[in-house]
Amino acid sequence: MTSHDTAGPLSADNTPAAVGGTDLTNPASLLARAVLHLHEGNPAEAERCYDACIVADPDGAVAWGGKARCRLAVADYASATEFAVAALARAIDAPEYGRLLMETAARAGDLELLGLAAKRQVRLFPEERDAVAFRQLVPETLLTPADEDGDALEAIEHVLRTVRDRRPRRYGQLLQCLLARRPRSILEIGVFDGRNGADMIHAGGRTPAGTRALRYIGFDLFEEMTAEVHKKEFSKYPLSRLEVGAALSAFNDNHLLVQGYTQDSLKAFGAAWDGAVSPVDFVFIDGGHSEETIESDWNNVAPLMSERTVVIFDDCYLDKVAALDGLGCNSLVGRLAEDPRYLVEYLPIRDCFEKEFGTLTIVVVKVRLRPSFI
């Protein structure tokens, strides 16, 4: 397993790890070392340096752009596009990150995103269209004006701003992944108030037409939430299914909200699922926070995965204290990281909250099938 398989400056016990003797508190030193590693043909070590920079400053466009370059170097073009989105979101008016997004989208074979990125670039920087590199990268047909261009480009700007401004910060990483990968469907476990679902649909759909058509399936207890379950699962009280559905209907015509315990409802969904008709390309697991429930959700989701599927777990706790015993995805994703079937990444942004027991630091974890096991 190469180090980019479990990306992020995290050691086995989920604490900050030294990066080649470099001072993790010195971003300039880290960036210089990352550039050197990449020049020397060691993108995995370069990415560890960039991740350490992002831990220190999630809004550093240079580090996100560096991560994109690292993934280009290992031909992980979808992830490269994801991190190019992150860089552009942090430097929205910088032409170099618009170019980077065009490059990664082209390498990923994503003509829709390449066309949107190119039209955006020309709108902001008209002189770019005459550049040799631009003409070599962008087929002229992708620049043909369309009536929907204005709305489509405004939708992209909205997603970029949301990636940058989303709080808690770690959730912006879901949106950059969705914009980069454009899933055919999103499955969310733990809908709560529907805000995250709405953001994900907008990001995954990209344009107003895509947003309206994108398939979204959300699982939650909704009205069945009880005080006992709330306490056991370290959870939140969701809005009603009717309230969430009404909010989603304003911009999406293809959603399904499933009420009940996922040990039953998700299992039934999987049993009736037809991957050829309704592929599951993106899953966000953020329902009950007990280890037992998270493991059950994973066991029901794993059989639905394909080569395109990305599963993201919330609630990986970097400060495991007695108050968190039996909670979080730490144990499960630790085992998945040792399983040769999966690629596991600890995404770099950290959210910290002060609780009665001390500081709670949370990251999200991305899991994909390793290509050799597809």
PDB file of C-alpha atoms in Angstrom, residues 9 50 61 72 83 127 204 222 239 272 288 322 334 351 360:
ATOM      1  CA  PRO A   9      -0.545  13.322   7.816  1.00  0.00           C
ATOM      2  CA  TYR A  50       0.579  19.242   1.306  1.00  0.00           C
ATOM      3  CA  ALA A  61      -4.992  27.079  -2.469  1.00  0.00           C
ATOM      4  CA  LEU A  72      -2.016  13.596 -11.694  1.00  0.00           C
ATOM      5  CA  PHE A  83      -8.430  18.688  -5.411  1.00  0.00           C
ATOM      6  CA  GLU A 127      -7.241  36.408 -23.490  1.00  0.00           C
ATOM      7  CA  GLY A 204     -23.182  16.392  -7.851  1.00  0.00           C
ATOM      8  CA  PHE A 222     -37.223  11.217  10.947  1.00  0.00           C
ATOM      9  CA  LEU A 239     -36.694  17.359  10.697  1.00  0.00           C
ATOM     10  CA  ALA A 272     -34.145  -4.846  -3.848  1.00  0.00           C
ATOM     11  CA  GLY A 288     -26.167   6.668  14.103  1.00  0.00           C
ATOM     12  CA  ALA A 322     -13.529   7.375  27.464  1.00  0.00           C
ATOM     13  CA  GLY A 334      -8.768   1.074  10.623  1.00  0.00           C
ATOM     14  CA  ASP A 351     -13.082  20.272  12.745  1.00  0.00           C
ATOM     15  CA  LEU A 360     -13.405  16.735  19.947  1.00  0.00           C
TER      16      LEU A 360
END
